[in-house]
PDB file with one MODEL, atoms N, CA, C and O in Angstrom:
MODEL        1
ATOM      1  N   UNK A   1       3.972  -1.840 -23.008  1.00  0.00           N
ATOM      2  CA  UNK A   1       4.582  -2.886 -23.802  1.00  0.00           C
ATOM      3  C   UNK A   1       3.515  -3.538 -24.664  1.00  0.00           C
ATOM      4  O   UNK A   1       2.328  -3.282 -24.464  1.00  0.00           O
ATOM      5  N   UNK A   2       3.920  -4.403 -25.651  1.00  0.00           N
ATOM      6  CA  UNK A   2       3.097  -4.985 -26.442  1.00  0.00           C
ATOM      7  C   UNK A   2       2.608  -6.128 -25.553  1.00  0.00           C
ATOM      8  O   UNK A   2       3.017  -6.677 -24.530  1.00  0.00           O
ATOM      9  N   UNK A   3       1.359  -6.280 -26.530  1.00  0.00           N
ATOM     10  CA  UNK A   3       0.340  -7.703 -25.818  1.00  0.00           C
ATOM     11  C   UNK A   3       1.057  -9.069 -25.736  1.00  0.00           C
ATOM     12  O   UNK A   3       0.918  -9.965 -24.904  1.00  0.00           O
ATOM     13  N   UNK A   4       2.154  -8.964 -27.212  1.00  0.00           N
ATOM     14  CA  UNK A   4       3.125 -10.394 -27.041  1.00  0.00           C
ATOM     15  C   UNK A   4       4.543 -10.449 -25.850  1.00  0.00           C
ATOM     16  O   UNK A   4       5.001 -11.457 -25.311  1.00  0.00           O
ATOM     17  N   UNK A   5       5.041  -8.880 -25.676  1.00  0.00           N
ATOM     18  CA  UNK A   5       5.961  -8.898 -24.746  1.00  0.00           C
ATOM     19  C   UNK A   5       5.125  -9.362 -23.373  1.00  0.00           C
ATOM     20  O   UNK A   5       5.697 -10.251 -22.741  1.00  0.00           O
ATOM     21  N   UNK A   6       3.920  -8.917 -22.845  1.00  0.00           N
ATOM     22  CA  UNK A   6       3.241  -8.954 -21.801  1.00  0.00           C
ATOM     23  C   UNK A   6       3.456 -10.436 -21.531  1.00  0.00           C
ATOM     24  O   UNK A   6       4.176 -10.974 -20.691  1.00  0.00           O
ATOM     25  N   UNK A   7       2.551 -11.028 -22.570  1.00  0.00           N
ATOM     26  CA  UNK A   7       2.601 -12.369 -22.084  1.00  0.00           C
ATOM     27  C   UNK A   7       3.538 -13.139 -21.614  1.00  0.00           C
ATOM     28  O   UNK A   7       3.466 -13.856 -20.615  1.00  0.00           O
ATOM     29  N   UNK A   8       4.651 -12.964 -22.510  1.00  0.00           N
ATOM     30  CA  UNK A   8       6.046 -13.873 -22.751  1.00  0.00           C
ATOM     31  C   UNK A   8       6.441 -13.502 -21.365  1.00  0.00           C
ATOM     32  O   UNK A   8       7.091 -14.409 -20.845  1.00  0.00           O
ATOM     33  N   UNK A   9       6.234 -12.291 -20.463  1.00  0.00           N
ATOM     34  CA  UNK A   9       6.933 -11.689 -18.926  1.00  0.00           C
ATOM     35  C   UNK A   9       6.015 -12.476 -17.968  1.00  0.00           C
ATOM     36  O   UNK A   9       6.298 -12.995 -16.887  1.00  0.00           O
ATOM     37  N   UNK A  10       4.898 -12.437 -18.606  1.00  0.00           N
ATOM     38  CA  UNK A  10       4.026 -12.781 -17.470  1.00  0.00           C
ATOM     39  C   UNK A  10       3.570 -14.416 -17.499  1.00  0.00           C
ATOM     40  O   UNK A  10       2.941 -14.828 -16.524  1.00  0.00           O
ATOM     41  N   UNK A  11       3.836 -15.212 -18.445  1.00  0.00           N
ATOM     42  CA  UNK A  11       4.507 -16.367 -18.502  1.00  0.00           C
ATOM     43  C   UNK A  11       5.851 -17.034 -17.366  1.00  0.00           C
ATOM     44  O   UNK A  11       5.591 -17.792 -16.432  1.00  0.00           O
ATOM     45  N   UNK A  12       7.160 -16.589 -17.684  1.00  0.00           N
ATOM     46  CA  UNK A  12       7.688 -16.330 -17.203  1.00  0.00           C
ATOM     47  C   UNK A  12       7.863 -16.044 -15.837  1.00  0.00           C
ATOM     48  O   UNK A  12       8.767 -16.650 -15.263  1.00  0.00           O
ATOM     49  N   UNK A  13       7.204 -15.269 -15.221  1.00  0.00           N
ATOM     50  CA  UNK A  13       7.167 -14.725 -13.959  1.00  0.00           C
ATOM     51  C   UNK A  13       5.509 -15.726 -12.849  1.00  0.00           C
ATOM     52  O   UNK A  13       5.015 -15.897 -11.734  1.00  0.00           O
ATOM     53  N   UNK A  14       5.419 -15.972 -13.976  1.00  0.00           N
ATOM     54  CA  UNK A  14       3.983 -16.658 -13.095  1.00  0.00           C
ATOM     55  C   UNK A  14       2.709 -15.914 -13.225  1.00  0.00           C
ATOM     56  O   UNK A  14       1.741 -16.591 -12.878  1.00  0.00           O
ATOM     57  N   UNK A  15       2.417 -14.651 -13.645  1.00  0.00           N
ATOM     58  CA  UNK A  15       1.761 -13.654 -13.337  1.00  0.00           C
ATOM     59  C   UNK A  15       0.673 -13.493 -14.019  1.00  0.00           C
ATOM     60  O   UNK A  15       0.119 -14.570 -14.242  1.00  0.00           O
ATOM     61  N   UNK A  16      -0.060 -12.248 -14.599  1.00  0.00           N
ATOM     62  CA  UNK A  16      -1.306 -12.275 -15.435  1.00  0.00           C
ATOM     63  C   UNK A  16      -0.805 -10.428 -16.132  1.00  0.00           C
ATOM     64  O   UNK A  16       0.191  -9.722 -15.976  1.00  0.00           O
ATOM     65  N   UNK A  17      -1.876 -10.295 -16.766  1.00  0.00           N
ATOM     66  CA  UNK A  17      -1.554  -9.365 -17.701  1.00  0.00           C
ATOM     67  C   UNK A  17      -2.351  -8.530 -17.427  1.00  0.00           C
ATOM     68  O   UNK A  17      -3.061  -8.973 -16.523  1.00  0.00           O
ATOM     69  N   UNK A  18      -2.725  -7.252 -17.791  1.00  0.00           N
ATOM     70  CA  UNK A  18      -3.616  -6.274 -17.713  1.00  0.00           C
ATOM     71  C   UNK A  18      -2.836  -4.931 -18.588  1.00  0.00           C
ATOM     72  O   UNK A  18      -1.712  -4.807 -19.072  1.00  0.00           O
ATOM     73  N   UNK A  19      -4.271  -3.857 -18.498  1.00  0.00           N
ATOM     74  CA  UNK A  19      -4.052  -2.468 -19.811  1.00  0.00           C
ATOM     75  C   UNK A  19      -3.946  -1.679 -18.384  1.00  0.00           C
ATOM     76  O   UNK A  19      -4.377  -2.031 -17.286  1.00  0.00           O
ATOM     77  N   UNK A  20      -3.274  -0.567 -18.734  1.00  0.00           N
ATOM     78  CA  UNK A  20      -3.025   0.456 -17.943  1.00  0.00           C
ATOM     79  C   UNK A  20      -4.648   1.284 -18.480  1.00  0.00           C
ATOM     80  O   UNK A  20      -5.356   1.623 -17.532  1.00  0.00           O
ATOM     81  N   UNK A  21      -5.072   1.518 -19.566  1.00  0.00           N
ATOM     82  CA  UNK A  21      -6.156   1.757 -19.753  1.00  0.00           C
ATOM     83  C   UNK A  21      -7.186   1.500 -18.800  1.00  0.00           C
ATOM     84  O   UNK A  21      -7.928   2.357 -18.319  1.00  0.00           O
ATOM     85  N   UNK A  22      -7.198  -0.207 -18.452  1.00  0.00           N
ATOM     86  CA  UNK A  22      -7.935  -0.621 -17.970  1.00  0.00           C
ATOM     87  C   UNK A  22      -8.459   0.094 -16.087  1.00  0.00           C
ATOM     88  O   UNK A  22      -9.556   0.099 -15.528  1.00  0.00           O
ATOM     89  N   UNK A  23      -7.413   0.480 -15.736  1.00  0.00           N
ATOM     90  CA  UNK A  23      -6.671   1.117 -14.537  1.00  0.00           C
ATOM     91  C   UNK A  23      -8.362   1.967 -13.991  1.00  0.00           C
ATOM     92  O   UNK A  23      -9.300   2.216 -14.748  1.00  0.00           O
ATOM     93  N   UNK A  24      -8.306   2.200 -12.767  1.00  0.00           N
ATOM     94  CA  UNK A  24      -7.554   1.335 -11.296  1.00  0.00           C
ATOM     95  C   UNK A  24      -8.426   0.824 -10.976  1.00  0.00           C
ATOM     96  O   UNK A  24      -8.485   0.945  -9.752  1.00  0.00           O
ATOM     97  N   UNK A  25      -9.537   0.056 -11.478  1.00  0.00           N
ATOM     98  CA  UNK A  25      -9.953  -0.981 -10.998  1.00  0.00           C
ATOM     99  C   UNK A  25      -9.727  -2.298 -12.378  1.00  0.00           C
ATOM    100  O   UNK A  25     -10.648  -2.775 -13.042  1.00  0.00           O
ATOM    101  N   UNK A  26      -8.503  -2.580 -12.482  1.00  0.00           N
ATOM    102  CA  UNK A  26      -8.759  -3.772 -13.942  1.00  0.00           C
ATOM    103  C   UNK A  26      -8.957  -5.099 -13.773  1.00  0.00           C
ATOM    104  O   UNK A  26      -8.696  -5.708 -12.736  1.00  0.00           O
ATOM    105  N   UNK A  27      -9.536  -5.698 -15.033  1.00  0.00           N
ATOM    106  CA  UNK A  27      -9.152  -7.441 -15.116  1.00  0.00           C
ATOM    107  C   UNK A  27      -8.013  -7.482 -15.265  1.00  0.00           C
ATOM    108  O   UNK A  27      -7.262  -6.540 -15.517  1.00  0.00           O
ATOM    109  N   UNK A  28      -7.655  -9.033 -15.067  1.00  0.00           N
ATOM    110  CA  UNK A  28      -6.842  -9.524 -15.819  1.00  0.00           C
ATOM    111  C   UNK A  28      -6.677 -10.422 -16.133  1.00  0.00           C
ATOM    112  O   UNK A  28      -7.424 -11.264 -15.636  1.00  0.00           O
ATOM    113  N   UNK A  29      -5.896 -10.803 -16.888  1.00  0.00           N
ATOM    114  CA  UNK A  29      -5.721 -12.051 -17.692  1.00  0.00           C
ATOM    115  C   UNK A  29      -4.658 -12.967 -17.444  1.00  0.00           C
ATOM    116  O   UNK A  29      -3.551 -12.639 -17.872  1.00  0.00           O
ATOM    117  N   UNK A  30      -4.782 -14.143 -16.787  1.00  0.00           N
ATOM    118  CA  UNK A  30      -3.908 -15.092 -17.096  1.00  0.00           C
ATOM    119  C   UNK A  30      -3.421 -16.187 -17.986  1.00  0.00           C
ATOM    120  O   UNK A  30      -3.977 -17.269 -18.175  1.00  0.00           O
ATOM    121  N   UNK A  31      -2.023 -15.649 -18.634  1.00  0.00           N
ATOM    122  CA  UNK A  31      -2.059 -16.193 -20.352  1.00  0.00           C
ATOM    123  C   UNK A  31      -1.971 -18.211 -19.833  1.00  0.00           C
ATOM    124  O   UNK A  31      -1.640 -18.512 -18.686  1.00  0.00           O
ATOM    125  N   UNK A  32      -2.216 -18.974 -20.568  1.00  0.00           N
ATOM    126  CA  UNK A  32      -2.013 -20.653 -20.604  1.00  0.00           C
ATOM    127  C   UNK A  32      -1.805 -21.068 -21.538  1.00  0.00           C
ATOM    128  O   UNK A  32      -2.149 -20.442 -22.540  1.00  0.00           O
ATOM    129  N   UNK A  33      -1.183 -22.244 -21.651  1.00  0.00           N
ATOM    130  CA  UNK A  33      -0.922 -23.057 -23.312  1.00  0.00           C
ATOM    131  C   UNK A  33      -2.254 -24.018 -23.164  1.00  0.00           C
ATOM    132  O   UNK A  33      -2.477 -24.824 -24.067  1.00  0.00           O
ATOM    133  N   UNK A  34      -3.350 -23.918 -21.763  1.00  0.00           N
ATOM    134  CA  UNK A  34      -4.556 -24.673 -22.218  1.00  0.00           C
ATOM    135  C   UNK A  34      -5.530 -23.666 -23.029  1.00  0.00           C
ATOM    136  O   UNK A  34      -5.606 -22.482 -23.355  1.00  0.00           O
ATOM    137  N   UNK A  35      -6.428 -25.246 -23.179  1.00  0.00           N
ATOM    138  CA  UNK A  35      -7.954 -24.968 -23.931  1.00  0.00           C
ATOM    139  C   UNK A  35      -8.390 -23.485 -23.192  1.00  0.00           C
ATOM    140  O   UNK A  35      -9.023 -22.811 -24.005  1.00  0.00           O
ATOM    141  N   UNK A  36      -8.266 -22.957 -22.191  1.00  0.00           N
ATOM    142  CA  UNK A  36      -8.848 -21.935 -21.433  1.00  0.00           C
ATOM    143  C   UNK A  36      -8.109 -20.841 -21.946  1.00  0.00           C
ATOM    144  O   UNK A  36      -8.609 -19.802 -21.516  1.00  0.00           O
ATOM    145  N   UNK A  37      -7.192 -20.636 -22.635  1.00  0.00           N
ATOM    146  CA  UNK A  37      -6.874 -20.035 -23.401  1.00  0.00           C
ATOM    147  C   UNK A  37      -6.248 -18.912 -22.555  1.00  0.00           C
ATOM    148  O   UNK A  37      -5.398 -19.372 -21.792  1.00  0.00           O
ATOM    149  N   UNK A  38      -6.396 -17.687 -22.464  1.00  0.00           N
ATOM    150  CA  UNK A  38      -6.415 -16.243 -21.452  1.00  0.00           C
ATOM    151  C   UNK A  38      -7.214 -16.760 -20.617  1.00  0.00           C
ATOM    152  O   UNK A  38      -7.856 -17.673 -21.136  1.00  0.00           O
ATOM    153  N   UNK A  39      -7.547 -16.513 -19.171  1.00  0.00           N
ATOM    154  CA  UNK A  39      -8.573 -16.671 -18.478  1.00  0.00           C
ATOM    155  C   UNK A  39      -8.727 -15.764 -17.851  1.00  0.00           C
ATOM    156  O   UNK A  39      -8.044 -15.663 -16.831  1.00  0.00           O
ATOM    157  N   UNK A  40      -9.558 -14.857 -18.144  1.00  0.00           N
ATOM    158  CA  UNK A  40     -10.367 -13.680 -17.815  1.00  0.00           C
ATOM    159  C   UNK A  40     -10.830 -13.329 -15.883  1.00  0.00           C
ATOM    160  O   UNK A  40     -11.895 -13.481 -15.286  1.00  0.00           O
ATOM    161  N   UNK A  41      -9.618 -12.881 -15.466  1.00  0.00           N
ATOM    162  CA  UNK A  41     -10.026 -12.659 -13.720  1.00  0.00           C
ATOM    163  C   UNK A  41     -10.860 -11.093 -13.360  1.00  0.00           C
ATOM    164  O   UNK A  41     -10.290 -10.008 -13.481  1.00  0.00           O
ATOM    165  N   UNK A  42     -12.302 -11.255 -12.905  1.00  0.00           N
ATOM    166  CA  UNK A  42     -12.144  -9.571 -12.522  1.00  0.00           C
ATOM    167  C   UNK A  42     -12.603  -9.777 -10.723  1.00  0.00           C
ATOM    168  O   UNK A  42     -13.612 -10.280 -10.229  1.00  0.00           O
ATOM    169  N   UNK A  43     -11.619  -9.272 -10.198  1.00  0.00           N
ATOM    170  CA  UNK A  43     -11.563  -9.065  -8.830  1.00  0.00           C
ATOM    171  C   UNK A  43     -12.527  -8.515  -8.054  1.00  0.00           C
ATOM    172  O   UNK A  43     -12.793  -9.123  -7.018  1.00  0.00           O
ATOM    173  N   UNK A  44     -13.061  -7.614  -8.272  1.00  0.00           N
ATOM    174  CA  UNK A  44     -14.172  -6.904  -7.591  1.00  0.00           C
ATOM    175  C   UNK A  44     -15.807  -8.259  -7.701  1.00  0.00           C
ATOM    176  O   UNK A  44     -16.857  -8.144  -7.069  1.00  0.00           O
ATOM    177  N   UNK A  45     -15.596  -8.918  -8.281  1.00  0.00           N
ATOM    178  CA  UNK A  45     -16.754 -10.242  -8.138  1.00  0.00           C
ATOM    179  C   UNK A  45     -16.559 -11.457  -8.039  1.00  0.00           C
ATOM    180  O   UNK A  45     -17.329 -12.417  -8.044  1.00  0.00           O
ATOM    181  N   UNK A  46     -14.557 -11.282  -7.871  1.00  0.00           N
ATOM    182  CA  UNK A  46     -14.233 -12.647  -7.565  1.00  0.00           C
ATOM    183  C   UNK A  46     -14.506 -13.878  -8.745  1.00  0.00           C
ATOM    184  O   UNK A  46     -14.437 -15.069  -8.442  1.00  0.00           O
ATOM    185  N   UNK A  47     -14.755 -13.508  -9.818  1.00  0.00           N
ATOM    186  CA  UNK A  47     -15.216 -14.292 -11.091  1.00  0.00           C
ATOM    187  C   UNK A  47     -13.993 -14.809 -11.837  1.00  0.00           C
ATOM    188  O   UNK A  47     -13.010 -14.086 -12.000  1.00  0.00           O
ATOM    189  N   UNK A  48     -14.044 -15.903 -12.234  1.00  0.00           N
ATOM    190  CA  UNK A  48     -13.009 -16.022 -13.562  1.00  0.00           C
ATOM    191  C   UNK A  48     -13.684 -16.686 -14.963  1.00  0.00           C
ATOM    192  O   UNK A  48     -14.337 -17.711 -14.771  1.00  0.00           O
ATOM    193  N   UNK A  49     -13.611 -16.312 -16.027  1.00  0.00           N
ATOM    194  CA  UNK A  49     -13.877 -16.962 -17.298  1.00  0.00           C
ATOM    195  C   UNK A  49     -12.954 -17.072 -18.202  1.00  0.00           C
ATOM    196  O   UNK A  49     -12.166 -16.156 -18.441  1.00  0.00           O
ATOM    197  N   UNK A  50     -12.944 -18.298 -18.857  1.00  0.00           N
ATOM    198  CA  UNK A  50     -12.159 -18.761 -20.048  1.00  0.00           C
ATOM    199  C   UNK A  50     -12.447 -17.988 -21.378  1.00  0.00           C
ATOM    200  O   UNK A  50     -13.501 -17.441 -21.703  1.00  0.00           O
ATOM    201  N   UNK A  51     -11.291 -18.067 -22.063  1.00  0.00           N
ATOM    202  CA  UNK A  51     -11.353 -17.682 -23.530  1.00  0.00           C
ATOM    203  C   UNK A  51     -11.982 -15.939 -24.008  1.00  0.00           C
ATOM    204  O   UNK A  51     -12.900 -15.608 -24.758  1.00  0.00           O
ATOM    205  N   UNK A  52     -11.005 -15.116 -23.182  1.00  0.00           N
ATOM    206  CA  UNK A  52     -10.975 -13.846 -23.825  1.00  0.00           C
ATOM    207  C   UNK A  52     -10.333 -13.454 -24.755  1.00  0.00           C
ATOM    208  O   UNK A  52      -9.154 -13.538 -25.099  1.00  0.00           O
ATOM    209  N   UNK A  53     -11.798 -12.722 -25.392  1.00  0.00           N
ATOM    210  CA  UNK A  53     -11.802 -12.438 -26.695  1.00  0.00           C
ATOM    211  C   UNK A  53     -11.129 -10.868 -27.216  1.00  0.00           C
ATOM    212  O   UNK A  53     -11.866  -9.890 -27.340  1.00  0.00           O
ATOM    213  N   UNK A  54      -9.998 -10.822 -27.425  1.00  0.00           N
ATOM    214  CA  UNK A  54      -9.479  -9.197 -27.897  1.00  0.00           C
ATOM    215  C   UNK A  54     -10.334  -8.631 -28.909  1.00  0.00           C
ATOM    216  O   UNK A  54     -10.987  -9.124 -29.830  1.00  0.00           O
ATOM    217  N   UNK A  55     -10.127  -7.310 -28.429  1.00  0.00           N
ATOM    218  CA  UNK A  55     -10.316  -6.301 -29.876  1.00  0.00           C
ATOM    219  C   UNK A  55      -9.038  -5.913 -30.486  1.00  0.00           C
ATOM    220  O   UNK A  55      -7.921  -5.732 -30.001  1.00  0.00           O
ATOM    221  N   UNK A  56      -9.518  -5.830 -31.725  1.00  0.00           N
ATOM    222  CA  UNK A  56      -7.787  -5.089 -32.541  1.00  0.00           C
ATOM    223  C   UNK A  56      -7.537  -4.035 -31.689  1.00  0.00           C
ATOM    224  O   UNK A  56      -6.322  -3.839 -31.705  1.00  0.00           O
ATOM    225  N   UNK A  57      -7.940  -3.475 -31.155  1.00  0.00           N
ATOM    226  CA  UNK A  57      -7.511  -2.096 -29.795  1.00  0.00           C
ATOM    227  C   UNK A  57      -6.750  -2.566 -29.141  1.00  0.00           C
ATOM    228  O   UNK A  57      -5.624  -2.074 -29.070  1.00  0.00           O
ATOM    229  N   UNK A  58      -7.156  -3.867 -28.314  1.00  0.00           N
ATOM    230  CA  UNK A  58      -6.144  -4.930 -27.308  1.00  0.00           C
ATOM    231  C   UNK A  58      -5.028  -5.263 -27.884  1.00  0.00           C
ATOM    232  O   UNK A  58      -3.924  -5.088 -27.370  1.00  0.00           O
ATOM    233  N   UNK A  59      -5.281  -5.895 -29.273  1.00  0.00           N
ATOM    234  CA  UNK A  59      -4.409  -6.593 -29.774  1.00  0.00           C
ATOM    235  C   UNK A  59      -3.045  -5.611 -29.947  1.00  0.00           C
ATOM    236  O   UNK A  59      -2.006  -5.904 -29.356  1.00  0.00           O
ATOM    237  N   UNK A  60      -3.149  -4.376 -30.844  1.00  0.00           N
ATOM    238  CA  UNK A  60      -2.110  -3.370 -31.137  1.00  0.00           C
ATOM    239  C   UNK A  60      -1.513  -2.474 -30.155  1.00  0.00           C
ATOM    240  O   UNK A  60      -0.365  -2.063 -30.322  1.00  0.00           O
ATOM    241  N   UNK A  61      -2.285  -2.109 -29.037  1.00  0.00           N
ATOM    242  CA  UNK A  61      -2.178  -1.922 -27.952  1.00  0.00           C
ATOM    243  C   UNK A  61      -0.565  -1.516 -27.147  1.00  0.00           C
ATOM    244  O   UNK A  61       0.287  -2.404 -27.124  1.00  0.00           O
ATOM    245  N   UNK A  62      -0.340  -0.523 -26.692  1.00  0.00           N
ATOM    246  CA  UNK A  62       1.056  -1.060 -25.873  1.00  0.00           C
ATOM    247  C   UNK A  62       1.267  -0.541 -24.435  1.00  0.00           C
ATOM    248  O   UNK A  62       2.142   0.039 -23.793  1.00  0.00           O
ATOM    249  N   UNK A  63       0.402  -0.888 -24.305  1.00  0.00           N
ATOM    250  CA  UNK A  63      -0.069  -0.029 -22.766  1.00  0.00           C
ATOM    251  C   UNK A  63      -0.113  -1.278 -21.990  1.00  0.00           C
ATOM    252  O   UNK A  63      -0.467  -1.064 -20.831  1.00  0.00           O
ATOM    253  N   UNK A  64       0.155  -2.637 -22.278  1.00  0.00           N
ATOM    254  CA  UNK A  64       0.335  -3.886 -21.293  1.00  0.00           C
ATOM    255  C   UNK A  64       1.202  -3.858 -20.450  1.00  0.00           C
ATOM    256  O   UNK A  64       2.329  -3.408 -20.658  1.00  0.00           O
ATOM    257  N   UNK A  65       0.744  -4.409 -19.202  1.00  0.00           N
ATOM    258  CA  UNK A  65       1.221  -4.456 -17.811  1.00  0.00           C
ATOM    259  C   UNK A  65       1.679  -5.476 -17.799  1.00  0.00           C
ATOM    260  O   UNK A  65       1.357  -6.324 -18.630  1.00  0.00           O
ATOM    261  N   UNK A  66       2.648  -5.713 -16.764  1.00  0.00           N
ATOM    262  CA  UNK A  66       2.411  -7.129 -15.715  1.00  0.00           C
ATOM    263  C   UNK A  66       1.521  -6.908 -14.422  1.00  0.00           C
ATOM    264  O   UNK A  66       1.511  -5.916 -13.694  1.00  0.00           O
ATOM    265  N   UNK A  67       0.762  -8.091 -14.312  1.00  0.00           N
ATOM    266  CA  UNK A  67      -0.495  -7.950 -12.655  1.00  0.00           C
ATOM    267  C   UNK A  67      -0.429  -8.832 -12.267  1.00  0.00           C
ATOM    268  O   UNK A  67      -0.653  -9.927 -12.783  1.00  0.00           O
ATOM    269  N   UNK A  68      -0.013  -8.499 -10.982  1.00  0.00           N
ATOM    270  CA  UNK A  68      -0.535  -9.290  -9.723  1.00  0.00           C
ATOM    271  C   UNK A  68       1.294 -10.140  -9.078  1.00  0.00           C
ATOM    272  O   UNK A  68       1.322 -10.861  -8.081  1.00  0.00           O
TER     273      UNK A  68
ENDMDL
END
């Protein structure tokens, strides 16, 4: 699915986003209407960061998931 359907589901549902690309170990992203914008989760270090930055690859993309 597209990067805007992703969100709008995963909004919705509570959830976070991720690329099948990204697969089988991925981030993901949880979309917000805050300043933190996407917030960038990668699991394997237990880390989270604010304000991920797409590539036009991400952006056009339709390989978006719902995660988690």
């Amino acid at each position: 699915m597209s990067i805007q359907d992703a969100v709008t589901a995963a909004l919705e549902q509570g959830k976070g986003i991720t690329r099948k690309s990204w697969m089988p170990r991925p981030i993901y992203l949880i979309p917000t209407n805050t300043t933190a914008c996407l917030i960038i989760v990668i699991p394997d270090d237990h880390r989270t960061a604010p304000r991920w930055e797409p590539s036009a690859e991400d952006l056009t993309a339709n390989d978006w998931l719902i995660y988690g």
